[in-house]
Coordinates of C-alpha atoms and ligand atoms in Angstrom, one line a residue:
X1 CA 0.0 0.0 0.0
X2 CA 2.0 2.6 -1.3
X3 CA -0.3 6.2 -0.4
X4 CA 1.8 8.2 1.9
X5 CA 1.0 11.5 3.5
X6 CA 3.9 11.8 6.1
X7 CA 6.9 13.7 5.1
X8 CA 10.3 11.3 6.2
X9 CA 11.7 12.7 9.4
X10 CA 14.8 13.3 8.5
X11 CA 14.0 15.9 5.5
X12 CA 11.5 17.5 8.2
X13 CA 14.2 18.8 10.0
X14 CA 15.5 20.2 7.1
X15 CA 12.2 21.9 6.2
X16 CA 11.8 23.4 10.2
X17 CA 15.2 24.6 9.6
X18 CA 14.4 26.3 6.3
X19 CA 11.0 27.6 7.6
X20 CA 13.1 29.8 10.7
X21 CA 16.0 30.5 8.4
X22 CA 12.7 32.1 5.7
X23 CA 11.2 33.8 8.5
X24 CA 14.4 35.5 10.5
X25 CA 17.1 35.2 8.2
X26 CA 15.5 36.0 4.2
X27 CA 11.6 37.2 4.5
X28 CA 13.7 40.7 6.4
X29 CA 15.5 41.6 3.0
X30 CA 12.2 42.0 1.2
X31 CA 11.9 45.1 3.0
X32 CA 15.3 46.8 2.7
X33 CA 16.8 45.3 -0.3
X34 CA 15.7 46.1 -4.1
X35 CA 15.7 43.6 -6.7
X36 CA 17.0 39.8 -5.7
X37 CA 18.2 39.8 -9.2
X38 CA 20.0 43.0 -9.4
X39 CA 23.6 41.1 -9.0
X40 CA 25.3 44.2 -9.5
X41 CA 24.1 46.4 -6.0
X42 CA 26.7 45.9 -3.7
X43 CA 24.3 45.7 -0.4
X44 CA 22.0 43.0 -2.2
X45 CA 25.3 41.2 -2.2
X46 CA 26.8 41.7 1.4
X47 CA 23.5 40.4 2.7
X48 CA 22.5 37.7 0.3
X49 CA 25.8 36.4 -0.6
X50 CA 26.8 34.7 3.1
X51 CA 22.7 33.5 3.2
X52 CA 23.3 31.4 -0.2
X53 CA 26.6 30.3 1.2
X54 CA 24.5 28.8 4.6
X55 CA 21.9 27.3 2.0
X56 CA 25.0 25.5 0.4
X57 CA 26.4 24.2 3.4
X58 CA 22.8 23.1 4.7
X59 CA 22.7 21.1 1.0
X60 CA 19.7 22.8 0.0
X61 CA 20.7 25.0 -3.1
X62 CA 19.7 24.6 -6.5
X63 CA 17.4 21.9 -5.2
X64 CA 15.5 21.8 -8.9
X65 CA 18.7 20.6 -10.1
X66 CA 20.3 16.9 -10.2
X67 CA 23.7 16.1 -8.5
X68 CA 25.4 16.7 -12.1
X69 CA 24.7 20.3 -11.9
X70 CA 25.7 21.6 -8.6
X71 CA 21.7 20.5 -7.0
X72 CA 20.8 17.9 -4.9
X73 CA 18.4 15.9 -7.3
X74 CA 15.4 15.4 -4.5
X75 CA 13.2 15.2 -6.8
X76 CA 9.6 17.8 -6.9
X77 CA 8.4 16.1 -4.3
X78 CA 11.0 17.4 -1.7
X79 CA 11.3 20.9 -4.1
X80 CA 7.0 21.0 -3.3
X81 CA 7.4 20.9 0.5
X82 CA 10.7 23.0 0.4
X83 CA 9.2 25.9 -2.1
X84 CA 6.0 26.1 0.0
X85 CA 8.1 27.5 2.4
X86 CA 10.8 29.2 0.4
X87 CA 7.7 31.0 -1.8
X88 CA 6.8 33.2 1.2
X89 CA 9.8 35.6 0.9
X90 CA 10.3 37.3 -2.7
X91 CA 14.3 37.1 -2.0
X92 CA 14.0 33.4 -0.7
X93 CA 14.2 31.4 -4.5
X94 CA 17.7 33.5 -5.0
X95 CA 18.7 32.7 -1.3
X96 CA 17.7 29.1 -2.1
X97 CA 19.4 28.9 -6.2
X98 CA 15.6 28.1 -7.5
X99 CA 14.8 31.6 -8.9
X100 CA 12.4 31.9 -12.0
X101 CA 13.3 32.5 -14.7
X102 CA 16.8 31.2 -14.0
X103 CA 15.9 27.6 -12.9
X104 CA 14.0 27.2 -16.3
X105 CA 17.1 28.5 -18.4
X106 CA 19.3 26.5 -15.9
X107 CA 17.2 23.3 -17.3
X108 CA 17.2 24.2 -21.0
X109 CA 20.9 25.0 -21.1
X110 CA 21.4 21.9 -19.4
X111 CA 19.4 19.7 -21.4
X112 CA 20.0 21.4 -25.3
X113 CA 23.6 23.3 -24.5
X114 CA 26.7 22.6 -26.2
X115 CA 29.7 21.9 -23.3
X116 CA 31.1 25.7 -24.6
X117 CA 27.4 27.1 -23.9
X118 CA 27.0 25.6 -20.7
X119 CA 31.2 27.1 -19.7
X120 CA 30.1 30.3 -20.9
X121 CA 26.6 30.7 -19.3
X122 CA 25.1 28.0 -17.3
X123 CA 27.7 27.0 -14.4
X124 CA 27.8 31.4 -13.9
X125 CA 23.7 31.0 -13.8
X126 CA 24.2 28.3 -11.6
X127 CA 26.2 30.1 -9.0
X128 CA 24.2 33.1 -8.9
X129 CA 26.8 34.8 -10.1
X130 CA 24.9 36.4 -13.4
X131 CA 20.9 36.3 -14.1
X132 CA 19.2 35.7 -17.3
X133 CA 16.3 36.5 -19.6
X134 CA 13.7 34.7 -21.6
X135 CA 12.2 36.3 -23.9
X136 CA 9.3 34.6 -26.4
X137 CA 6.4 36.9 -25.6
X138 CA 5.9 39.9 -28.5
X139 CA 3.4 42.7 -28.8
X140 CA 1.1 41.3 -30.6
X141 CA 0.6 37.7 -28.7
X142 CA 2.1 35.4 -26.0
X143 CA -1.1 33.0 -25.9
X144 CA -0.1 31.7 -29.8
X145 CA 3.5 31.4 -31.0
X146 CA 1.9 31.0 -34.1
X147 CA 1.5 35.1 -34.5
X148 CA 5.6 35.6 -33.3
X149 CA 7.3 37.5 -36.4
X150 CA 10.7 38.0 -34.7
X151 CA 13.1 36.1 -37.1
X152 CA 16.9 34.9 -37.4
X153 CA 18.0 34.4 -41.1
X154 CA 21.4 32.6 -41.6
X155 CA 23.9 34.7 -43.3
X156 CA 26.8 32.2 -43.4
X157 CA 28.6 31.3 -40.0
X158 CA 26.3 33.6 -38.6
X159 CA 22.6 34.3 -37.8
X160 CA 20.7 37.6 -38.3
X161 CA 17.9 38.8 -35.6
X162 CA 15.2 41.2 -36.2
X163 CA 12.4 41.7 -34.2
X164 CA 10.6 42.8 -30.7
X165 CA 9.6 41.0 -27.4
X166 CA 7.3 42.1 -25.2
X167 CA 7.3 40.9 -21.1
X168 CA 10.5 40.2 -20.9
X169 CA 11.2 39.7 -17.5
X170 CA 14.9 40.9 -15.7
X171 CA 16.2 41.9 -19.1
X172 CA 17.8 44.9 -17.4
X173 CA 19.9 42.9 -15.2
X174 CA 20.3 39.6 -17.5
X175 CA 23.4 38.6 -18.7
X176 CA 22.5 36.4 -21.8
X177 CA 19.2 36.3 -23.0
X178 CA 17.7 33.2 -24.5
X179 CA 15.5 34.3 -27.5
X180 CA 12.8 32.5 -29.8
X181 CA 12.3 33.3 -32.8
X182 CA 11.2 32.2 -36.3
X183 CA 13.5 30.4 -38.8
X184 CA 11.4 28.9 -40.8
X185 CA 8.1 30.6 -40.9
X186 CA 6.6 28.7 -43.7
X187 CA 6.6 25.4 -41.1
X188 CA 4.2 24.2 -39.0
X189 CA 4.0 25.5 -35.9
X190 CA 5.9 22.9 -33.9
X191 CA 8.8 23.4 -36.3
X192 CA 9.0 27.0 -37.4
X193 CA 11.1 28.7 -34.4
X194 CA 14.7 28.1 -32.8
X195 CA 16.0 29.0 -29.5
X196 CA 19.2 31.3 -29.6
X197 CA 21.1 32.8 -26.7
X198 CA 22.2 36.4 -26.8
X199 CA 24.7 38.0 -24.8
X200 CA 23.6 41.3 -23.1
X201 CA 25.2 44.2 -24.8
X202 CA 25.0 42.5 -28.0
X203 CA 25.1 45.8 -30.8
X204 CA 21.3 46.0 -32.2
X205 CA 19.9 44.5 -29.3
X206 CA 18.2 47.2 -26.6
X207 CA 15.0 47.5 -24.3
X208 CA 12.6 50.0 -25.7
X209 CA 11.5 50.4 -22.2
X210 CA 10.7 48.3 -18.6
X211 CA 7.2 48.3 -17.7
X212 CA 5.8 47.1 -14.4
X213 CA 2.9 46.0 -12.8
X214 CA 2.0 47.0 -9.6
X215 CA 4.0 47.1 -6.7
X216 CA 6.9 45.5 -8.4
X217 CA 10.2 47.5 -10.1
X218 CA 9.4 47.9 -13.9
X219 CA 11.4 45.3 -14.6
X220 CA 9.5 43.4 -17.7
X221 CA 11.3 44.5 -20.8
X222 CA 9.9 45.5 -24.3
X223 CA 12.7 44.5 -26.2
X224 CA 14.5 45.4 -30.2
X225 CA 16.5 43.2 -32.1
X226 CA 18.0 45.3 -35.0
X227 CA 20.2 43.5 -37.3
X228 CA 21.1 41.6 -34.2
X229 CA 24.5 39.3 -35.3
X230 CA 25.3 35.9 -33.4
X231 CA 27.3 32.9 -34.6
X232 CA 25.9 29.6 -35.9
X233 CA 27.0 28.3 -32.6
X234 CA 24.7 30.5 -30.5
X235 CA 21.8 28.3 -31.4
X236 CA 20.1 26.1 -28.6
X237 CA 19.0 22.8 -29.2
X238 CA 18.0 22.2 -33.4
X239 CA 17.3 24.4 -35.9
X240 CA 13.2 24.8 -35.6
X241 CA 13.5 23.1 -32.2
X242 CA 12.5 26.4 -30.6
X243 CA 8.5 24.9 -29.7
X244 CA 10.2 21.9 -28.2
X245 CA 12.5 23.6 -25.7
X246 CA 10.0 25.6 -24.4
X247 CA 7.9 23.6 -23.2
X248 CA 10.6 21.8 -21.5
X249 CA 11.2 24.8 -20.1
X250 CA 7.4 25.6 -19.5
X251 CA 6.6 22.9 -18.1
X252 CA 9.0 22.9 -15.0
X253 CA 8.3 26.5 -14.5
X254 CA 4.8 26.1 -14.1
X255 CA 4.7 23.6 -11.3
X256 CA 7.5 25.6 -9.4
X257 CA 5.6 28.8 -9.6
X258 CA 2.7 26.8 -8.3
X259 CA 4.7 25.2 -5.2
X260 CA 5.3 29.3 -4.1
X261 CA 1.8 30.0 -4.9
X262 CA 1.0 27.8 -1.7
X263 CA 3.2 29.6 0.2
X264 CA 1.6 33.0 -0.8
X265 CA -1.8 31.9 -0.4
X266 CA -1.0 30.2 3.4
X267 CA 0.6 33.6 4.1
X268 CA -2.7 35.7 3.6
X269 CA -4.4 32.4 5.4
X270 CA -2.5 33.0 8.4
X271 CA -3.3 36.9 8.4
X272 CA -6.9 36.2 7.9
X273 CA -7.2 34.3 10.9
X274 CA -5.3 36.3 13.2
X275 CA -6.9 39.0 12.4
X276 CA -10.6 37.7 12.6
X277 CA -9.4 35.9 16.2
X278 CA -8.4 39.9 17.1
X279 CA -10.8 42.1 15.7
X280 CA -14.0 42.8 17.3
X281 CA -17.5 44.5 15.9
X282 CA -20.8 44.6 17.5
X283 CA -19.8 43.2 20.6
X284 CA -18.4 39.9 18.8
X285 CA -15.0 38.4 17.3
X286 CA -15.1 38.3 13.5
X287 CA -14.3 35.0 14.1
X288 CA -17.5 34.5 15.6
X289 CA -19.7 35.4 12.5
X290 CA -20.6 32.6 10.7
X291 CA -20.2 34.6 7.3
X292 CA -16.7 34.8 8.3
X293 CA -16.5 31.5 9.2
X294 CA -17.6 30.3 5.8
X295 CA -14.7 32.2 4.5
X296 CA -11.7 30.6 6.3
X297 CA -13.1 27.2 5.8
X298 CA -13.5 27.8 2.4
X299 CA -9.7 29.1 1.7
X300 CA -8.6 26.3 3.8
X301 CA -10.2 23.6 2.0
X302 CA -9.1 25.2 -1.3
X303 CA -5.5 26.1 -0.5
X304 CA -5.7 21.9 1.0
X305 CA -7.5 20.8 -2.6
X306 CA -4.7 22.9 -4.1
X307 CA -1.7 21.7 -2.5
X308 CA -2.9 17.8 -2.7
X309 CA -2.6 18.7 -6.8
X310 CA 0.6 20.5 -6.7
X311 CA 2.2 17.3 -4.7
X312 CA 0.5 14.5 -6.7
X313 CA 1.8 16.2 -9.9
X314 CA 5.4 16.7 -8.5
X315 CA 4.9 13.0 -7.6
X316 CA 4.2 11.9 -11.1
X317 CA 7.2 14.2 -12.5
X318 CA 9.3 12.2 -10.4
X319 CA 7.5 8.9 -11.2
X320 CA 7.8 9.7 -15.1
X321 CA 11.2 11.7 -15.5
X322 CA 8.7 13.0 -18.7
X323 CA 6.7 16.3 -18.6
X324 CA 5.0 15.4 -22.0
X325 CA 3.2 12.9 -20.0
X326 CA 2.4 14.5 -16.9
X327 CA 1.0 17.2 -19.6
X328 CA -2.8 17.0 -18.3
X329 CA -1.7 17.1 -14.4
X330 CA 0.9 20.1 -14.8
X331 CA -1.9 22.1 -17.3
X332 CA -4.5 21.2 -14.0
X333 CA -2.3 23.0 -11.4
X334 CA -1.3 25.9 -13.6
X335 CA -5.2 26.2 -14.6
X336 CA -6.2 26.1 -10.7
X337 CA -3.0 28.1 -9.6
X338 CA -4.5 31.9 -10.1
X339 CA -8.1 31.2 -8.8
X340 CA -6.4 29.6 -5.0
X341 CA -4.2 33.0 -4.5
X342 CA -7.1 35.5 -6.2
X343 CA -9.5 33.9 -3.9
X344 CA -7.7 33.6 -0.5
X345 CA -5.5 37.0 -1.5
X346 CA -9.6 38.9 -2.0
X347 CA -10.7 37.6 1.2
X348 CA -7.7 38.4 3.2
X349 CA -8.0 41.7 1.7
X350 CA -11.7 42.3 2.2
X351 CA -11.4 40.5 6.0
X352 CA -8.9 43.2 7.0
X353 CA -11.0 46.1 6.0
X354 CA -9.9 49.6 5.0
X355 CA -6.3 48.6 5.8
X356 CA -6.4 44.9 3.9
X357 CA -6.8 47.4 0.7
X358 CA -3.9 50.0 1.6
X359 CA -0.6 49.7 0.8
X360 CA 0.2 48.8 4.5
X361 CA -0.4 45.5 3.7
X362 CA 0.1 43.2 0.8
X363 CA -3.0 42.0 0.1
X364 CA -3.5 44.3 -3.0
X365 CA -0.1 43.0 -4.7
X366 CA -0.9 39.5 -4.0
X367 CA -4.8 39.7 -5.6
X368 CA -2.6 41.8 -8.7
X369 CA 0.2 38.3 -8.6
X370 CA -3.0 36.1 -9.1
X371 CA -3.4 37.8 -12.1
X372 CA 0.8 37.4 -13.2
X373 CA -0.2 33.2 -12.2
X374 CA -2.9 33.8 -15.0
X375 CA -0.8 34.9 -17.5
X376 CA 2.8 33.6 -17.1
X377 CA 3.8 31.0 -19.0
X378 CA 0.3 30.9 -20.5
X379 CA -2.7 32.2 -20.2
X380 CA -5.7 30.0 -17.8
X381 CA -7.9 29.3 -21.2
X382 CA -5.4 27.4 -22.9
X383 CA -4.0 25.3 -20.2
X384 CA -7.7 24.2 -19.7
X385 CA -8.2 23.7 -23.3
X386 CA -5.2 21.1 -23.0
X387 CA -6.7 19.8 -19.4
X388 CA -9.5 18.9 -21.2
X389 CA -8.4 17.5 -24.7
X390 CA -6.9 15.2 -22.5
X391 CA -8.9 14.0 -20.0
X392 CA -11.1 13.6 -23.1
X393 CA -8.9 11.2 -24.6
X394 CA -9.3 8.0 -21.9
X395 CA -13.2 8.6 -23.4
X396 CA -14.8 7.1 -26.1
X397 CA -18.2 8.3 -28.0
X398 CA -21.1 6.2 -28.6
X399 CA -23.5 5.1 -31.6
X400 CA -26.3 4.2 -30.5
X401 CA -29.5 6.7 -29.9
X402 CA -29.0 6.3 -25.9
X403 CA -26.3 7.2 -23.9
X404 CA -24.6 4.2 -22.7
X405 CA -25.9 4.9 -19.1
X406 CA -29.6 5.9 -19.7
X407 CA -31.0 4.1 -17.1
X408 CA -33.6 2.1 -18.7
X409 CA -31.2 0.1 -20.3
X410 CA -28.8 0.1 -17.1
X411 CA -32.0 -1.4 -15.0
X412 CA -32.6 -3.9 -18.1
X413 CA -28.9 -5.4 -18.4
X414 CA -28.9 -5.4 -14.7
X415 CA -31.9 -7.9 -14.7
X416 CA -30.1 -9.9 -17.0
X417 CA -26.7 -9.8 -15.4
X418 CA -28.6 -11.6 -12.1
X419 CA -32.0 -13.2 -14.4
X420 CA -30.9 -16.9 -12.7
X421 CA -30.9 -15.1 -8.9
X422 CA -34.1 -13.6 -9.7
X423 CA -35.6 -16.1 -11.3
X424 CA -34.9 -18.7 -8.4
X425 CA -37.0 -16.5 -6.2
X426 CA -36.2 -16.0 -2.5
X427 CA -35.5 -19.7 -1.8
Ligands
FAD1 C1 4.5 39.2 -14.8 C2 4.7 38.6 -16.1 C3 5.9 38.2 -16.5 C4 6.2 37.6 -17.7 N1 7.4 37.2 -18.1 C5 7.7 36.8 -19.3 C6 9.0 36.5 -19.7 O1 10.0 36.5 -19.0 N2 9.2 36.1 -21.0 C7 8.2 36.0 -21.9 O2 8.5 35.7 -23.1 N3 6.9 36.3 -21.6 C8 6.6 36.7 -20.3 N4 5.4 37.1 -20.0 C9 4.3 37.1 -21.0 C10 3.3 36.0 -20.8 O3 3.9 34.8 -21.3 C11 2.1 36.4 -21.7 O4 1.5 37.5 -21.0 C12 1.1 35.3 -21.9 O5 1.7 34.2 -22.7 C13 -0.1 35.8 -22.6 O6 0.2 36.5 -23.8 P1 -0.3 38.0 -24.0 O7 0.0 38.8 -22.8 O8 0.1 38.5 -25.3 O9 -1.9 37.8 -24.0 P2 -2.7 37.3 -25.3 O10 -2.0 36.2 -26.0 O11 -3.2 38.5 -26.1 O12 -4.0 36.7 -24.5 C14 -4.9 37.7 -23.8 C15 -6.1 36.9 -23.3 O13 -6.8 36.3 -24.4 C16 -7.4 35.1 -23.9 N5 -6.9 34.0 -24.7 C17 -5.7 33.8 -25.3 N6 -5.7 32.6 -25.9 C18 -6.9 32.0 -25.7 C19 -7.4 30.8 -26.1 N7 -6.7 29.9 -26.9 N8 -8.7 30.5 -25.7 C20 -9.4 31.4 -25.0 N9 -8.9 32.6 -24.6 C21 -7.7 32.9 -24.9 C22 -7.0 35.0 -22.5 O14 -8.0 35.5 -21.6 C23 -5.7 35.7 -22.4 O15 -5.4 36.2 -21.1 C24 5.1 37.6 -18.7 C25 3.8 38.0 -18.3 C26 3.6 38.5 -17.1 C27 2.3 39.0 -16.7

């Protein structure tokens, strides 16, 4: 009987050690430091620098990553329990060496580089030591690669790029920048775009401008690439394998950005109750209204539904080693991801009154994230559309006039099934 709920002792300890290091050594810098991915600033690095180095010591860094590659290959089952906790601090990803969008580029390099691409860029990325960009989205659509126009022609050794992205996030503080764009745009769809990494700096290449959202530093880039030159060898994975590598590199992002979305949504859980255990009206706690009530048993249950999803998909990632096939499950959690924190962020927000909605408290930024969850790596329609094309799959139609459970003919093969039974009487 192999259904287990219990977490093995020994990695529990690690987790209570990572939860007070989160809460009294990382959660402070969200409050005094600027961007974890500005590697430049000189105070982001005297603080966050010796935390990465206790994280390394500890064994916990890079723990998206296999032995091979500087992680710790636990597997998403361990990386679930350890990023609900490490999601609950903005600067605890970088502190931990599992920061989006450098743990996706980390796995694409690692999978498609060549030995001189992963020298140049992924052991740096790896260490922290530089950040990176990924930049697919363009003006005119992220749902539907099939509307990208950026392009790369091949003039001998080298290739030519010309074209914008849109979203792009950390390009101002990126090192490299790994780009898709259209080679063959005459293809189908699967096979018309290759990946290429760009250096930052590269002449042609500049951000138009950085737009935010929010709270947040403007730090998603609308990007140019004018007559853009990089050699042959500056090409990730095959030529028109662009579609291919990203959704490798979708696919692990998703779940991961799902794993700190528990953490966010327990975070406004845990304000919601102390604050209706602490606030009275008309004589009574909040707590003691049973409208209220209805509210914190309905976030629990769904932050619990939620979280039982996340871990069996992480389960079946490290059951299959294959993300094509854990398609459905990872397309389920990314689906369900921005309705858990929109939902228990509102009613944090609206529990907490005139103050839930002022800048005093997060609640607004996180109800604005559940909207980032929505979008990222997809917007929620199409990951249902691909939830349901295949769930609907293991189904098969029917041709006769009836459904094959209308209930006449249910009852009537039933009678059959037992006729002798019947027939024999009570005897
Ligand atoms: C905070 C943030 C960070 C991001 N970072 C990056 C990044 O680093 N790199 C990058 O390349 N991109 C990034 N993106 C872009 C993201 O991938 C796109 O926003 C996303 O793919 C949607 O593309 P779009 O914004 O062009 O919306 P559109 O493609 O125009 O879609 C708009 C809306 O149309 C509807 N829609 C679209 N398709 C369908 C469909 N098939 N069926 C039904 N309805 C549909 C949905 O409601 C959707 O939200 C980021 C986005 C955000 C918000």
């Amino acid at each position: 009987m192999a259904w287990d709920f219990e977490t093995d002792p020994d990695f529990q300890k690690e987790l209570d050690w990572v939860e007070t290091f989160i809460k009294t050594e990382v959660a402070p810098l969200d409050h005094i430091l600027g961007s974890p991915y500005d590697v430049k600033d000189a105070q982001r690095n005297k603080l966050v620098r010796p935390l990465q180095h206790k994280v390394r010591e500890r064994r916990l860094w890079a723990c998206h990553l296999g032995p091979e590659l500087g992680g710790q290959g636990y597997g998403q089952v361990k990386l679930a329990l350890l990023n609900e906790i490490i999601g609950r601090s903005v600067y605890g990803p970088t502190v931990f060496g599992c920061q989006a969008p450098d743990s996706g580029n980390a796995e694409i390099l690692a999978h498609y580089g060549t030995a001189a691409q992963k020298k140049a860029y992924l052991a740096p990325l790896l260490d922290n030591e530089i950040v990176s960009c990924f930049a697919m989205t363009e003006p005119q659509g992220g749902a539907d690669p099939g509307v990208f126009t950026a392009k790369a022609t091949r003039l001998g050794d080298e290739w030519r790029i010309d074209g914008e992205k849109w979203f792009a996030s950390n390009a101002r503080y990126a090192a490299f920048f790994i780009v898709m764009v259209v080679t063959d745009a005459a293809a189908p769809l699967a096979a018309r775009t290759s990946m290429f990494i760009v250096p930052a700096g590269a002449p042609g290449l500049s951000i138009v401008r950085n737009v935010g959202y929010g709270d947040h530093d403007d730090s998603h880039a609308y990007l140019r690439f004018e007559n853009v030159r990089v050699p042959a060898d500056a090409m990730l994975g095959k030529e028109g394998g662009g579609f291919l590598v990203a959704q490798v590199r979708l696919g692990g992002g998703r779940i991961h950005h799902a794993m700190r979305t528990i953490a966010m949504a327990r975070a406004c859980f845990d304000a919601m109750c102390e604050r209706v255990l602490s606030r009275r009206t008309q004589g009574q706690l909040l707590s003691d209204k049973q409208m209220v009530q209805e509210k914190i048993a309905d976030s629990w249950v769904e932050i619990e539904q939620f979280r039982l999803l996340v871990l069996r998909t992480a389960w079946l990632i490290d059951k299959h080693n294959d993300y094509k096939i854990v398609l459905k499950d990872i397309a389920a959690v990314k689906a369900a991801m921005p309705k858990v924190l929109h939902d228990v962020a509102g009613r944090a927000l609206h529990l907490h009154g005139s103050i839930g909605l002022s800048r005093e408290m997060p609640f607004a930024q996180q109800v604005i994230d559940s909207y980032f969850l929505g979008l990222a790596d997809g917007p929620t329609e199409v990951h249902k559309i691909t939830v349901a094309k295949q769930v609907l799959r293991s189904y098969q139609p029917t041709n006769a006039l009836f459904p094959s459970y209308h209930l006449p003919a249910v009852r009537e093969h039933a009678r059959e099934h037992h006729a002798r039974e019947l027939s024999a009487g009570d005897t």
